[in-house]
PDB file of C-alpha atoms in Angstrom:
ATOM      1  CA  LYS A   1     -11.285  -5.503 -10.744  1.00  0.00           C
ATOM      2  CA  LYS A   2     -13.385  -2.883 -12.544  1.00  0.00           C
ATOM      3  CA  MET A   3     -16.343  -1.177 -10.891  1.00  0.00           C
ATOM      4  CA  ILE A   4     -17.968   1.848 -12.434  1.00  0.00           C
ATOM      5  CA  GLY A   5     -20.662   3.369 -10.261  1.00  0.00           C
ATOM      6  CA  ASN A   6     -23.205   6.065 -10.917  1.00  0.00           C
ATOM      7  CA  ASN A   7     -23.353   7.915  -7.602  1.00  0.00           C
ATOM      8  CA  THR A   8     -23.286   4.480  -5.945  1.00  0.00           C
ATOM      9  CA  SER A   9     -22.904   4.100  -2.170  1.00  0.00           C
ATOM     10  CA  ILE A  10     -21.691   0.877  -0.572  1.00  0.00           C
ATOM     11  CA  HIS A  11     -22.288   0.588   3.185  1.00  0.00           C
ATOM     12  CA  VAL A  12     -19.683  -1.492   5.006  1.00  0.00           C
ATOM     13  CA  ASP A  13     -19.652  -3.002   8.479  1.00  0.00           C
ATOM     14  CA  SER A  14     -17.721  -5.591  10.465  1.00  0.00           C
ATOM     15  CA  VAL A  15     -18.405  -9.267   9.978  1.00  0.00           C
ATOM     16  CA  ASP A  16     -19.854 -11.003  13.044  1.00  0.00           C
ATOM     17  CA  GLY A  17     -17.005 -11.760  15.420  1.00  0.00           C
ATOM     18  CA  ASP A  18     -14.475  -9.692  13.473  1.00  0.00           C
ATOM     19  CA  THR A  19     -12.522  -7.004  15.288  1.00  0.00           C
ATOM     20  CA  SER A  20     -12.155  -4.641  12.347  1.00  0.00           C
ATOM     21  CA  VAL A  21     -14.028  -3.023   9.492  1.00  0.00           C
ATOM     22  CA  CYS A  22     -12.063  -3.104   6.280  1.00  0.00           C
ATOM     23  CA  THR A  23     -12.857  -2.340   2.672  1.00  0.00           C
ATOM     24  CA  GLN A  24     -10.438  -4.179   0.369  1.00  0.00           C
ATOM     25  CA  ILE A  25     -10.000  -3.208  -3.270  1.00  0.00           C
ATOM     26  CA  PRO A  26      -7.885  -5.746  -5.212  1.00  0.00           C
ATOM     27  CA  GLU A  27      -4.758  -5.077  -7.250  1.00  0.00           C
ATOM     28  CA  ASN A  28      -5.053  -3.770 -10.812  1.00  0.00           C
ATOM     29  CA  SER A  29      -8.444  -2.222 -10.108  1.00  0.00           C
ATOM     30  CA  ASN A  30     -10.193   0.629 -11.876  1.00  0.00           C
ATOM     31  CA  TYR A  31     -12.980   2.015  -9.671  1.00  0.00           C
ATOM     32  CA  SER A  32     -14.954   5.199 -10.198  1.00  0.00           C
ATOM     33  CA  ASP A  33     -17.901   7.105  -8.706  1.00  0.00           C
ATOM     34  CA  ILE A  34     -18.400   4.835  -5.676  1.00  0.00           C
ATOM     35  CA  ASP A  35     -18.629   5.944  -2.036  1.00  0.00           C
ATOM     36  CA  PHE A  36     -17.647   3.511   0.713  1.00  0.00           C
ATOM     37  CA  ILE A  37     -19.483   4.453   3.905  1.00  0.00           C
ATOM     38  CA  ASN A  38     -18.647   2.765   7.189  1.00  0.00           C
ATOM     39  CA  ASN A  39     -21.552   2.177   9.554  1.00  0.00           C
ATOM     40  CA  PRO A  40     -21.208   5.053  12.044  1.00  0.00           C
ATOM     41  CA  ASN A  41     -22.794   2.950  14.798  1.00  0.00           C
ATOM     42  CA  GLN A  42     -20.119   0.247  14.803  1.00  0.00           C
ATOM     43  CA  THR A  43     -17.511   0.439  17.560  1.00  0.00           C
ATOM     44  CA  LYS A  44     -14.810  -1.847  16.188  1.00  0.00           C
ATOM     45  CA  PRO A  45     -11.194  -0.624  16.278  1.00  0.00           C
ATOM     46  CA  TRP A  46      -9.048  -0.864  13.165  1.00  0.00           C
ATOM     47  CA  THR A  47     -11.323   0.588  10.524  1.00  0.00           C
ATOM     48  CA  TYR A  48      -9.836   1.465   7.158  1.00  0.00           C
ATOM     49  CA  ALA A  49      -9.831   0.815   3.408  1.00  0.00           C
ATOM     50  CA  VAL A  50      -7.007  -1.014   1.632  1.00  0.00           C
ATOM     51  CA  ILE A  51      -6.269  -0.344  -2.035  1.00  0.00           C
ATOM     52  CA  GLY A  52      -4.336  -2.868  -4.131  1.00  0.00           C
ATOM     53  CA  SER A  53      -1.245  -1.916  -6.126  1.00  0.00           C
ATOM     54  CA  ASN A  54      -1.444  -0.773  -9.750  1.00  0.00           C
ATOM     55  CA  SER A  55      -4.913   0.712  -9.285  1.00  0.00           C
ATOM     56  CA  LEU A  56      -6.783   3.830 -10.400  1.00  0.00           C
ATOM     57  CA  LEU A  57      -9.617   5.269  -8.309  1.00  0.00           C
ATOM     58  CA  THR A  58     -11.611   8.179  -9.696  1.00  0.00           C
ATOM     59  CA  ARG A  59     -14.100  10.152  -7.583  1.00  0.00           C
ATOM     60  CA  CYS A  60     -14.321   7.414  -4.955  1.00  0.00           C
ATOM     61  CA  GLY A  61     -15.289   8.399  -1.419  1.00  0.00           C
ATOM     62  CA  PHE A  62     -14.292   7.021   1.987  1.00  0.00           C
ATOM     63  CA  TYR A  63     -16.507   8.109   4.877  1.00  0.00           C
ATOM     64  CA  ASN A  64     -16.978   7.369   8.595  1.00  0.00           C
ATOM     65  CA  PHE A  65     -13.926   5.117   8.973  1.00  0.00           C
ATOM     66  CA  ASP A  66     -13.634   5.921  12.653  1.00  0.00           C
ATOM     67  CA  ASP A  67     -13.814   4.180  16.023  1.00  0.00           C
ATOM     68  CA  THR A  68     -14.516   5.046  19.623  1.00  0.00           C
ATOM     69  CA  SER A  69     -11.321   3.697  21.185  1.00  0.00           C
ATOM     70  CA  ALA A  70      -9.211   6.015  23.332  1.00  0.00           C
ATOM     71  CA  VAL A  71      -6.284   5.642  20.947  1.00  0.00           C
ATOM     72  CA  LYS A  72      -7.896   5.701  17.541  1.00  0.00           C
ATOM     73  CA  ASN A  73      -6.904   3.128  14.926  1.00  0.00           C
ATOM     74  CA  ALA A  74      -8.979   4.345  12.022  1.00  0.00           C
ATOM     75  CA  TRP A  75      -8.180   5.861   8.638  1.00  0.00           C
ATOM     76  CA  GLY A  76     -10.051   6.445   5.427  1.00  0.00           C
ATOM     77  CA  ILE A  77      -7.325   4.706   3.383  1.00  0.00           C
ATOM     78  CA  TYR A  78      -4.379   2.717   4.790  1.00  0.00           C
ATOM     79  CA  LEU A  79      -1.431   2.017   2.456  1.00  0.00           C
ATOM     80  CA  GLU A  80       1.286  -0.490   3.338  1.00  0.00           C
ATOM     81  CA  ASP A  81       3.330  -2.590   0.877  1.00  0.00           C
ATOM     82  CA  LYS A  82       1.633  -0.812  -2.067  1.00  0.00           C
ATOM     83  CA  LYS A  83       2.831   0.877  -5.246  1.00  0.00           C
ATOM     84  CA  ASN A  84       1.582   2.587  -8.384  1.00  0.00           C
ATOM     85  CA  ILE A  85      -1.799   3.879  -7.200  1.00  0.00           C
ATOM     86  CA  ALA A  86      -3.542   7.018  -8.472  1.00  0.00           C
ATOM     87  CA  PHE A  87      -6.470   8.729  -6.766  1.00  0.00           C
ATOM     88  CA  ILE A  88      -8.300  11.324  -8.858  1.00  0.00           C
ATOM     89  CA  GLN A  89     -10.618  13.541  -6.820  1.00  0.00           C
ATOM     90  CA  PRO A  90     -10.948  11.167  -3.870  1.00  0.00           C
ATOM     91  CA  LYS A  91     -13.598  12.210  -1.345  1.00  0.00           C
ATOM     92  CA  PHE A  92     -13.348  12.023   2.435  1.00  0.00           C
ATOM     93  CA  GLY A  93     -15.380  12.769   5.538  1.00  0.00           C
ATOM     94  CA  ASN A  94     -15.522  11.871   9.240  1.00  0.00           C
ATOM     95  CA  ASN A  95     -12.493   9.570   9.249  1.00  0.00           C
ATOM     96  CA  GLY A  96     -10.493   8.807  12.401  1.00  0.00           C
ATOM     97  CA  VAL A  97      -6.778   9.591  12.631  1.00  0.00           C
ATOM     98  CA  SER A  98      -6.549  10.856   9.056  1.00  0.00           C
ATOM     99  CA  ASP A  99      -8.031  10.369   5.602  1.00  0.00           C
ATOM    100  CA  ILE A 100      -4.911   8.624   4.242  1.00  0.00           C
ATOM    101  CA  ALA A 101      -2.115   6.786   6.083  1.00  0.00           C
ATOM    102  CA  ILE A 102       1.097   5.806   4.283  1.00  0.00           C
ATOM    103  CA  VAL A 103       3.278   3.586   6.459  1.00  0.00           C
ATOM    104  CA  ASP A 104       5.898   1.189   4.970  1.00  0.00           C
ATOM    105  CA  ASN A 105       7.052   0.011   1.523  1.00  0.00           C
ATOM    106  CA  VAL A 106       4.857   2.445  -0.398  1.00  0.00           C
ATOM    107  CA  LYS A 107       5.979   3.983  -3.699  1.00  0.00           C
ATOM    108  CA  ASN A 108       4.565   5.938  -6.616  1.00  0.00           C
ATOM    109  CA  ILE A 109       1.320   7.239  -5.135  1.00  0.00           C
ATOM    110  CA  THR A 110      -0.476  10.161  -6.812  1.00  0.00           C
ATOM    111  CA  ILE A 111      -3.369  12.018  -5.190  1.00  0.00           C
ATOM    112  CA  ILE A 112      -5.062  14.657  -7.354  1.00  0.00           C
ATOM    113  CA  ASN A 113      -7.467  17.223  -5.918  1.00  0.00           C
ATOM    114  CA  PRO A 114      -8.894  15.449  -2.853  1.00  0.00           C
ATOM    115  CA  ILE A 115     -12.291  16.691  -1.684  1.00  0.00           C
ATOM    116  CA  SER A 116     -13.305  17.173   1.947  1.00  0.00           C
ATOM    117  CA  ASP A 117     -15.405  19.796   3.709  1.00  0.00           C
ATOM    118  CA  ASN A 118     -12.562  20.890   6.001  1.00  0.00           C
ATOM    119  CA  GLY A 119      -9.596  19.830   3.895  1.00  0.00           C
ATOM    120  CA  SER A 120      -8.146  16.333   3.577  1.00  0.00           C
ATOM    121  CA  SER A 121      -5.518  14.959   5.943  1.00  0.00           C
ATOM    122  CA  ILE A 122      -2.611  12.611   5.251  1.00  0.00           C
ATOM    123  CA  ASP A 123      -0.096  10.873   7.531  1.00  0.00           C
ATOM    124  CA  ILE A 124       3.179   9.706   5.992  1.00  0.00           C
ATOM    125  CA  GLU A 125       4.637   7.853   8.932  1.00  0.00           C
ATOM    126  CA  PRO A 126       6.765   4.693   8.823  1.00  0.00           C
ATOM    127  CA  ASN A 127       5.871   2.020  11.347  1.00  0.00           C
ATOM    128  CA  ASN A 128       9.006  -0.015  10.749  1.00  0.00           C
ATOM    129  CA  LEU A 129      11.162   0.009   7.612  1.00  0.00           C
ATOM    130  CA  GLY A 130       9.982   3.160   5.943  1.00  0.00           C
ATOM    131  CA  ASN A 131      10.975   2.718   2.302  1.00  0.00           C
ATOM    132  CA  ILE A 132       8.442   5.347   1.221  1.00  0.00           C
ATOM    133  CA  ASP A 133       9.128   7.262  -1.987  1.00  0.00           C
ATOM    134  CA  ASN A 134       7.571   9.339  -4.753  1.00  0.00           C
ATOM    135  CA  ILE A 135       4.385  10.498  -3.051  1.00  0.00           C
ATOM    136  CA  ASN A 136       2.740  13.153  -5.250  1.00  0.00           C
ATOM    137  CA  LEU A 137       0.062  15.471  -3.889  1.00  0.00           C
ATOM    138  CA  ILE A 138      -1.381  17.584  -6.711  1.00  0.00           C
ATOM    139  CA  SER A 139      -3.825  20.443  -6.059  1.00  0.00           C
ATOM    140  CA  GLY A 140      -6.602  20.436  -3.484  1.00  0.00           C
ATOM    141  CA  HIS A 141      -6.979  21.628   0.098  1.00  0.00           C
ATOM    142  CA  TYR A 142      -5.286  19.765   2.940  1.00  0.00           C
ATOM    143  CA  SER A 143      -6.067  20.498   6.572  1.00  0.00           C
ATOM    144  CA  ALA A 144      -2.857  18.658   7.527  1.00  0.00           C
ATOM    145  CA  ILE A 145       0.050  16.852   5.895  1.00  0.00           C
ATOM    146  CA  HIS A 146       2.233  15.012   8.425  1.00  0.00           C
ATOM    147  CA  VAL A 147       5.628  13.733   7.219  1.00  0.00           C
ATOM    148  CA  LEU A 148       6.845  11.942  10.329  1.00  0.00           C
ATOM    149  CA  GLU A 149      10.032   9.983  10.695  1.00  0.00           C
ATOM    150  CA  ASN A 150      11.170   8.707  14.054  1.00  0.00           C
ATOM    151  CA  ASN A 151      14.567   7.832  15.457  1.00  0.00           C
ATOM    152  CA  TYR A 152      14.333   4.283  14.094  1.00  0.00           C
ATOM    153  CA  THR A 153      13.461   5.235  10.512  1.00  0.00           C
ATOM    154  CA  LYS A 154      15.457   8.424  10.164  1.00  0.00           C
ATOM    155  CA  TYR A 155      15.918   7.951   6.426  1.00  0.00           C
ATOM    156  CA  GLY A 156      12.745   5.983   5.763  1.00  0.00           C
ATOM    157  CA  ILE A 157      10.897   8.626   3.741  1.00  0.00           C
ATOM    158  CA  GLY A 158      12.117   9.551   0.280  1.00  0.00           C
ATOM    159  CA  ARG A 159      10.567  12.271  -1.839  1.00  0.00           C
ATOM    160  CA  VAL A 160       7.172  13.813  -1.095  1.00  0.00           C
ATOM    161  CA  ASN A 161       6.094  16.271  -3.808  1.00  0.00           C
ATOM    162  CA  ILE A 162       3.429  18.879  -3.061  1.00  0.00           C
ATOM    163  CA  PHE A 163       2.264  20.682  -6.205  1.00  0.00           C
ATOM    164  CA  GLY A 164      -0.309  23.467  -6.259  1.00  0.00           C
ATOM    165  CA  CYS A 165      -1.920  22.592  -2.918  1.00  0.00           C
ATOM    166  CA  ASN A 166      -3.385  24.755  -0.176  1.00  0.00           C
ATOM    167  CA  VAL A 167      -2.125  23.337   3.116  1.00  0.00           C
ATOM    168  CA  ASP A 168      -3.221  24.535   6.553  1.00  0.00           C
ATOM    169  CA  LEU A 169      -0.528  22.591   8.447  1.00  0.00           C
ATOM    170  CA  LEU A 170       2.633  20.914   7.170  1.00  0.00           C
ATOM    171  CA  GLU A 171       4.365  18.953   9.913  1.00  0.00           C
ATOM    172  CA  LEU A 172       7.896  17.873   9.024  1.00  0.00           C
ATOM    173  CA  ARG A 173      10.070  15.388  10.862  1.00  0.00           C
ATOM    174  CA  GLY A 174      12.472  14.253   8.174  1.00  0.00           C
ATOM    175  CA  GLY A 175      11.978  13.089   4.638  1.00  0.00           C
ATOM    176  CA  ILE A 176      12.584  15.062   1.453  1.00  0.00           C
ATOM    177  CA  VAL A 177       9.658  17.396   0.792  1.00  0.00           C
ATOM    178  CA  ASP A 178       9.408  19.534  -2.351  1.00  0.00           C
ATOM    179  CA  CYS A 179       6.677  22.191  -2.316  1.00  0.00           C
ATOM    180  CA  THR A 180       6.012  23.902  -5.643  1.00  0.00           C
ATOM    181  CA  GLY A 181       3.288  26.434  -6.373  1.00  0.00           C
ATOM    182  CA  SER A 182       1.609  25.717  -3.032  1.00  0.00           C
ATOM    183  CA  THR A 183       0.370  27.817  -0.140  1.00  0.00           C
ATOM    184  CA  ILE A 184       1.528  26.488   3.231  1.00  0.00           C
ATOM    185  CA  LYS A 185      -0.089  28.382   6.115  1.00  0.00           C
ATOM    186  CA  TYR A 186       1.872  26.832   8.963  1.00  0.00           C
ATOM    187  CA  VAL A 187       4.967  24.631   9.226  1.00  0.00           C
ATOM    188  CA  GLN A 188       5.959  22.840  12.410  1.00  0.00           C
ATOM    189  CA  GLY A 189       8.210  19.983  13.437  1.00  0.00           C
ATOM    190  CA  SER A 190      10.417  18.512  16.110  1.00  0.00           C
ATOM    191  CA  TRP A 191      13.522  17.466  14.260  1.00  0.00           C
ATOM    192  CA  TYR A 192      16.010  14.870  15.367  1.00  0.00           C
ATOM    193  CA  PRO A 193      18.863  15.457  15.822  1.00  0.00           C
ATOM    194  CA  PHE A 194      18.691  18.938  14.218  1.00  0.00           C
ATOM    195  CA  LYS A 195      16.528  21.118  12.050  1.00  0.00           C
ATOM    196  CA  ASP A 196      17.333  20.442   8.405  1.00  0.00           C
ATOM    197  CA  TYR A 197      14.844  22.213   6.177  1.00  0.00           C
ATOM    198  CA  GLU A 198      14.829  25.348   4.043  1.00  0.00           C
TER     199      GLU A 198
END
């Protein structure tokens, strides 16, 4: 539940016969200064890291969580049914769909100053119920922030707070997004049934 590294790298790969590569950090964890690096030669779909609720990760990196499938199923971090997690200066590189995916039943997530060569990316996209609320993005450079509701989860995303961030692309399809002290270069969205932002 507590791992303190000193520029430590942990290389992860699929287990023989498994169809996925997954790093799992348990609930109530306090991890710092550890990089999780997926084997770039593996070709398994569904590669990601799962972080348990009520956890604090400081300067932890997630790299090469990618796959070669035509429709990628790979993320640096994948959050579903999680709450009360803080990431302080998380590090990312060469991940598949995005660096962080937030899908269903996720609340009280704080991400402070993520680090990536080209800017971090985050997908807030319900798969089913939604029930996503209080997502706090504080400082750092984001290449893309996608807040995506669909017709089935029209009110599935609660508040997303963006404080002091530099964002290349903010894609909005619903949800309640509050941007304060941030620079947003480009905003796009296809709203259903109408455009409802200011």
